[in-house]
XYZ file of N, CA and C in Angstrom:
405
model
N 45.187 -17.674 47.792
C 44.156 -19.049 46.626
C 44.289 -19.285 45.803
N 44.851 -20.901 45.274
C 45.549 -20.372 44.209
C 43.502 -21.134 43.648
N 43.819 -20.912 42.636
C 41.985 -22.593 41.645
C 42.530 -23.882 41.053
N 42.939 -24.777 41.326
C 44.071 -26.457 41.172
C 42.486 -27.110 40.680
N 42.713 -26.770 39.430
C 41.542 -28.391 38.918
C 41.906 -29.201 39.107
N 42.760 -30.125 39.679
C 42.385 -31.353 40.115
C 41.642 -31.600 41.463
N 41.626 -30.387 42.321
C 40.468 -30.890 42.760
C 38.949 -31.188 42.850
N 39.025 -30.594 41.223
C 37.474 -30.956 40.214
C 37.151 -32.362 40.056
N 38.999 -32.947 39.196
C 38.012 -34.123 39.531
C 38.023 -35.499 40.685
N 38.250 -34.626 41.970
C 38.365 -36.102 42.999
C 37.078 -35.618 43.135
N 35.977 -35.142 43.175
C 34.878 -34.631 43.783
C 33.553 -36.021 43.484
N 33.025 -36.214 44.805
C 31.719 -37.261 45.507
C 30.543 -36.520 45.274
N 30.287 -37.070 44.629
C 28.276 -35.941 44.108
C 27.631 -36.227 45.649
N 28.248 -37.152 45.899
C 27.943 -38.277 47.188
C 28.211 -37.365 48.630
N 29.254 -36.894 48.672
C 29.665 -36.644 50.460
C 30.119 -35.314 49.875
N 29.301 -34.328 49.697
C 28.919 -33.074 49.115
C 29.808 -31.773 49.834
N 30.294 -32.507 51.836
C 30.487 -31.741 52.929
C 31.850 -32.210 53.664
N 32.352 -32.908 52.061
C 33.826 -33.251 52.219
C 34.470 -32.974 51.070
N 34.298 -31.435 50.086
C 34.195 -31.182 48.187
C 35.099 -30.099 49.549
N 36.454 -29.455 48.833
C 37.227 -28.249 48.798
C 36.171 -27.255 48.773
N 36.765 -26.368 50.126
C 35.966 -24.790 50.135
C 36.222 -23.460 48.977
N 37.063 -24.284 47.740
C 36.815 -23.389 45.946
C 35.106 -24.164 45.453
N 36.310 -25.115 45.665
C 35.051 -26.184 45.226
C 33.256 -25.814 45.519
N 32.988 -25.903 47.000
C 32.334 -25.667 47.273
C 31.984 -24.442 46.864
N 31.898 -23.334 46.407
C 32.105 -22.018 47.074
C 31.486 -21.899 45.521
N 32.295 -22.350 44.299
C 31.874 -22.541 42.857
C 30.960 -22.783 42.550
N 30.094 -24.125 43.112
C 29.309 -24.212 43.277
C 28.010 -23.817 43.263
N 27.936 -23.177 44.521
C 27.464 -22.435 45.405
C 26.657 -20.777 43.931
N 28.253 -20.467 44.096
C 28.031 -19.453 43.309
C 26.644 -20.082 41.963
N 27.460 -21.083 41.246
C 26.769 -20.956 39.795
C 25.574 -21.814 40.230
N 24.969 -22.082 41.307
C 23.692 -22.449 41.747
C 22.669 -21.740 41.496
N 23.843 -20.257 42.779
C 23.725 -19.351 42.512
C 22.532 -18.359 41.485
N 23.320 -18.073 40.172
C 23.226 -18.126 39.380
C 21.820 -18.678 38.304
N 21.685 -19.509 38.446
C 20.698 -20.736 38.426
C 19.669 -20.609 38.718
N 19.376 -20.304 39.938
C 18.417 -19.294 40.435
C 17.583 -18.485 40.053
N 18.330 -17.573 40.000
C 18.332 -15.125 39.576
C 17.450 -16.571 38.161
N 18.745 -16.918 36.978
C 17.861 -16.833 35.662
C 16.941 -17.646 35.865
N 16.128 -18.528 36.765
C 15.163 -19.800 36.399
C 13.742 -18.020 36.882
N 14.422 -16.856 37.956
C 13.570 -16.818 38.841
C 13.347 -15.312 37.615
N 14.306 -15.862 37.241
C 14.413 -13.932 36.165
C 12.793 -14.495 34.914
N 13.474 -15.415 34.539
C 12.389 -15.953 33.147
C 10.776 -16.312 34.057
N 11.244 -16.668 35.329
C 9.677 -17.614 35.561
C 9.066 -16.041 36.247
N 9.726 -15.939 36.399
C 8.584 -14.456 37.711
C 8.666 -13.087 37.410
N 10.154 -12.411 37.272
C 9.427 -10.963 37.226
C 10.332 -10.751 35.331
N 9.842 -11.545 34.408
C 10.090 -10.510 33.215
C 8.784 -10.931 32.505
N 7.703 -12.513 33.236
C 6.288 -11.416 33.279
C 5.644 -11.055 33.203
N 6.407 -9.437 35.213
C 6.122 -8.618 35.783
C 6.500 -7.378 34.494
N 8.156 -7.292 33.797
C 8.111 -7.009 33.459
C 7.400 -5.933 32.255
N 7.177 -7.021 31.271
C 6.412 -7.363 30.160
C 4.768 -6.340 30.471
N 4.273 -6.958 32.079
C 3.592 -6.549 32.156
C 2.954 -4.343 33.057
N 4.229 -4.150 33.281
C 4.585 -3.024 33.847
C 4.839 -2.621 31.962
N 5.663 -2.278 30.802
C 6.263 -2.158 30.406
C 4.444 -1.599 29.297
N 3.670 -3.074 29.846
C 2.286 -2.217 28.869
C 1.278 -1.658 30.373
N 1.367 -0.941 31.129
C 1.312 0.056 32.330
C 1.763 1.536 32.008
N 2.446 1.225 32.003
C 3.791 2.083 31.310
C 2.863 3.383 29.530
N 2.533 2.160 28.316
C 2.355 2.720 27.330
C 0.956 2.894 27.727
N 0.379 1.873 28.470
C -1.785 2.626 29.074
C -1.361 4.166 29.909
N -0.787 4.232 30.357
C -0.573 5.516 30.650
C -0.435 6.533 30.952
N 0.762 6.614 29.066
C 0.682 7.419 28.160
C -0.929 7.785 27.218
N -0.798 6.362 26.656
C -2.389 6.832 26.418
C -3.656 7.665 27.982
N -3.446 7.506 28.316
C -4.397 7.994 29.769
C -3.913 9.671 29.840
N -2.483 9.714 29.573
C -2.240 11.029 29.505
C -2.548 11.758 28.839
N -2.445 11.435 27.307
C -3.152 11.901 26.531
C -4.105 11.822 26.087
N -5.264 11.360 26.288
C -7.234 11.431 26.219
C -7.095 12.655 27.099
N -6.340 12.059 28.629
C -6.497 14.038 29.760
C -7.275 15.078 29.182
N -5.335 15.183 28.638
C -4.706 16.652 27.707
C -6.129 16.638 27.110
N -6.132 16.011 25.579
C -7.835 16.295 25.032
C -8.905 16.199 25.403
N -9.570 16.248 26.735
C -10.660 16.713 27.112
C -10.857 17.782 28.265
N -9.133 17.488 28.793
C -9.145 18.694 29.807
C -9.668 20.150 28.826
N -8.730 19.997 27.492
C -8.532 20.376 26.718
C -10.044 20.845 26.024
N -10.807 20.425 26.000
C -12.909 20.235 25.418
C -13.549 21.206 26.768
N -12.985 20.768 28.299
C -14.070 20.417 28.816
C -13.192 22.809 28.931
N -11.970 22.788 29.530
C -11.651 24.686 29.556
C -12.589 25.788 27.500
N -12.746 24.735 26.982
C -13.118 25.757 25.572
C -14.638 25.605 25.528
N -15.575 24.214 27.015
C -17.078 24.361 26.758
C -17.978 25.262 27.051
N -17.030 26.747 27.865
C -18.262 27.364 27.811
C -17.794 28.425 25.959
N -17.422 28.766 25.617
C -16.770 29.054 24.284
C -17.743 27.976 23.050
N -17.838 26.724 23.579
C -18.649 26.134 22.610
C -19.243 26.007 22.695
N -19.857 25.970 24.707
C -21.276 26.546 24.320
C -21.945 28.059 23.343
N -21.446 29.106 23.744
C -21.417 30.537 22.935
C -21.930 29.871 22.312
N -20.976 29.283 21.083
C -21.586 28.727 19.349
C -21.612 28.427 18.825
N -22.282 27.610 19.342
C -23.738 26.634 19.688
C -24.715 27.640 19.810
N -24.827 28.178 20.807
C -25.934 29.443 21.053
C -26.138 30.702 19.668
N -24.920 30.223 19.092
C -25.562 30.845 17.571
C -25.659 30.757 16.145
N -24.905 29.038 16.653
C -26.049 28.541 15.545
C -26.959 28.462 16.348
N -27.838 28.229 16.488
C -28.873 27.905 17.139
C -29.704 28.962 16.670
N -29.231 30.543 17.129
C -30.001 31.106 16.476
C -30.375 31.802 14.765
N -28.805 31.663 14.430
C -28.261 31.739 12.684
C -30.193 30.724 12.486
N -29.430 28.974 12.355
C -30.382 28.305 11.889
C -31.989 29.224 12.545
N -32.246 29.089 13.309
C -33.517 29.622 13.684
C -33.416 30.386 12.537
N -32.409 31.573 12.487
C -32.985 32.999 11.419
C -33.416 31.917 9.563
N -32.065 31.122 9.115
C -32.511 30.867 8.305
C -34.086 29.235 7.957
N -34.498 28.853 9.101
C -35.760 28.875 9.107
C -36.753 29.239 8.917
N -36.580 30.401 9.265
C -37.978 31.885 8.522
C -38.564 31.747 7.603
N -36.464 31.776 6.960
C -36.910 32.726 5.494
C -37.383 31.326 4.039
N -37.230 30.378 4.594
C -37.857 28.733 3.241
C -40.084 29.100 4.019
N -39.192 28.763 3.167
C -41.750 28.927 2.429
C -42.354 28.190 3.455
N -43.792 28.844 4.158
C -44.170 28.377 4.657
C -44.976 26.505 4.021
N -45.686 26.390 4.643
C -46.462 25.275 4.171
C -47.531 25.841 2.939
N -48.234 25.823 3.352
C -49.491 26.664 2.706
C -47.768 27.979 0.971
N -47.194 28.008 1.962
C -46.455 28.422 0.132
C -45.454 27.506 -0.588
N -45.598 26.728 0.394
C -44.530 25.587 -1.258
C -45.918 24.487 -1.313
N -47.200 24.251 -1.041
C -48.452 23.601 -2.112
C -48.113 24.804 -3.343
N -48.620 26.788 -2.814
C -48.947 27.331 -4.258
C -48.006 26.894 -5.543
N -46.779 26.547 -4.389
C -45.059 26.176 -5.355
C -45.752 25.121 -6.876
N -46.150 24.654 -5.255
C -46.432 22.689 -6.435
C -47.738 23.237 -7.444
N -48.624 23.732 -6.788
C -49.140 23.685 -7.998
C -49.550 23.819 -9.061
N -48.179 25.577 -8.499
C -47.611 27.104 -10.408
C -46.597 25.593 -11.349
N -46.044 25.048 -10.391
C -45.447 24.791 -10.996
C -46.142 23.836 -11.646
N -46.497 22.715 -11.279
C -47.421 21.495 -11.624
C -48.670 21.934 -13.065
N -48.802 23.418 -13.026
C -50.176 23.928 -14.037
C -49.461 24.080 -14.488
N -47.304 24.623 -15.027
C -46.986 25.647 -16.088
C -45.947 24.087 -17.051
N -45.995 23.251 -15.836
C -45.884 21.829 -16.989
C -46.812 21.215 -17.754
N -47.611 21.062 -17.037
C -49.065 20.642 -17.929
C -48.949 21.489 -19.546
N -49.329 22.896 -18.772
C -49.101 23.564 -20.287
C -48.196 23.908 -21.378
N -46.775 23.224 -20.395
C -45.938 23.652 -21.288
C -45.976 22.197 -21.939
N -46.909 21.455 -21.601
C -47.155 19.364 -22.380
C -47.939 19.236 -23.551
N -48.770 20.550 -22.483
C -49.573 21.228 -23.749
C -49.497 21.560 -25.287
N -48.391 22.895 -25.131
C -47.925 23.270 -26.276
C -47.003 22.679 -27.076
N -46.255 21.212 -26.448
C -45.188 20.975 -27.428
C -46.178 19.896 -27.417
N -47.915 18.826 -27.473
C -47.715 18.569 -27.325
C -49.233 18.422 -28.724
N -49.509 19.594 -29.330
C -49.945 21.312 -30.273
C -49.399 21.164 -31.089
N -47.972 21.168 -30.725
C -46.929 21.583 -31.672
C -46.474 20.179 -32.559
N -45.872 19.173 -31.916
C -46.233 17.884 -32.444
C -47.223 17.833 -34.114
N -48.697 17.820 -32.848
C -49.604 17.547 -33.879
C -49.770 18.195 -35.297
N -49.385 19.903 -35.467
C -49.238 20.952 -36.502
C -48.652 20.440 -37.272
N -46.758 19.987 -36.802
C -46.348 20.318 -37.604
C -46.973 19.579 -38.737
N -47.291 18.190 -38.815
C -47.283 17.105 -39.404
C -48.899 17.067 -40.409
N -49.414 18.719 -40.156
C -51.054 18.876 -41.055
C -50.814 19.917 -41.515
N -51.540 19.444 -42.971
C -50.733 20.555 -44.148
C -51.598 21.854 -44.266
N -52.803 21.845 -43.510
C -54.663 22.390 -43.571
C -53.435 23.370 -42.493
N -52.921 23.084 -41.071
C -52.491 23.728 -40.304
C -53.426 23.857 -39.473
N -54.399 23.028 -38.448
C -55.583 23.047 -37.884
C -55.064 22.329 -36.915
N -55.757 22.037 -36.095
C -55.089 21.450 -34.643
C -55.513 20.248 -34.072
N -55.239 19.408 -33.190
C -56.290 18.574 -32.965
C -57.152 18.418 -31.658
């Protein structure tokens, strides 16, 4: 079966049935390739992109699952740690002064502050007085 290129010169597109078998086979293969290429670019390429996106999402979901599984596996330890921290926090709260003690500290602080201000005023006023009297 030798391909004779002169057969392509004499083809009539209005009488496809009269073409030689080699020319019919060539155009059938060419048409099939065009249909497959168009089908790939119109239908399959979008599906491939969607498939790749879903694979990436699957990897992300697996990582999330692993992280959440590790948290769930250690949940008992976390709860024990939380209970210990609550006990320690309650002990620290007991060390804080009560409301009455806070008022006492505030009054004492204000009293000392007032005394310091008064003594500073006396010192400033007395420094310029030659007789040493306080006003």
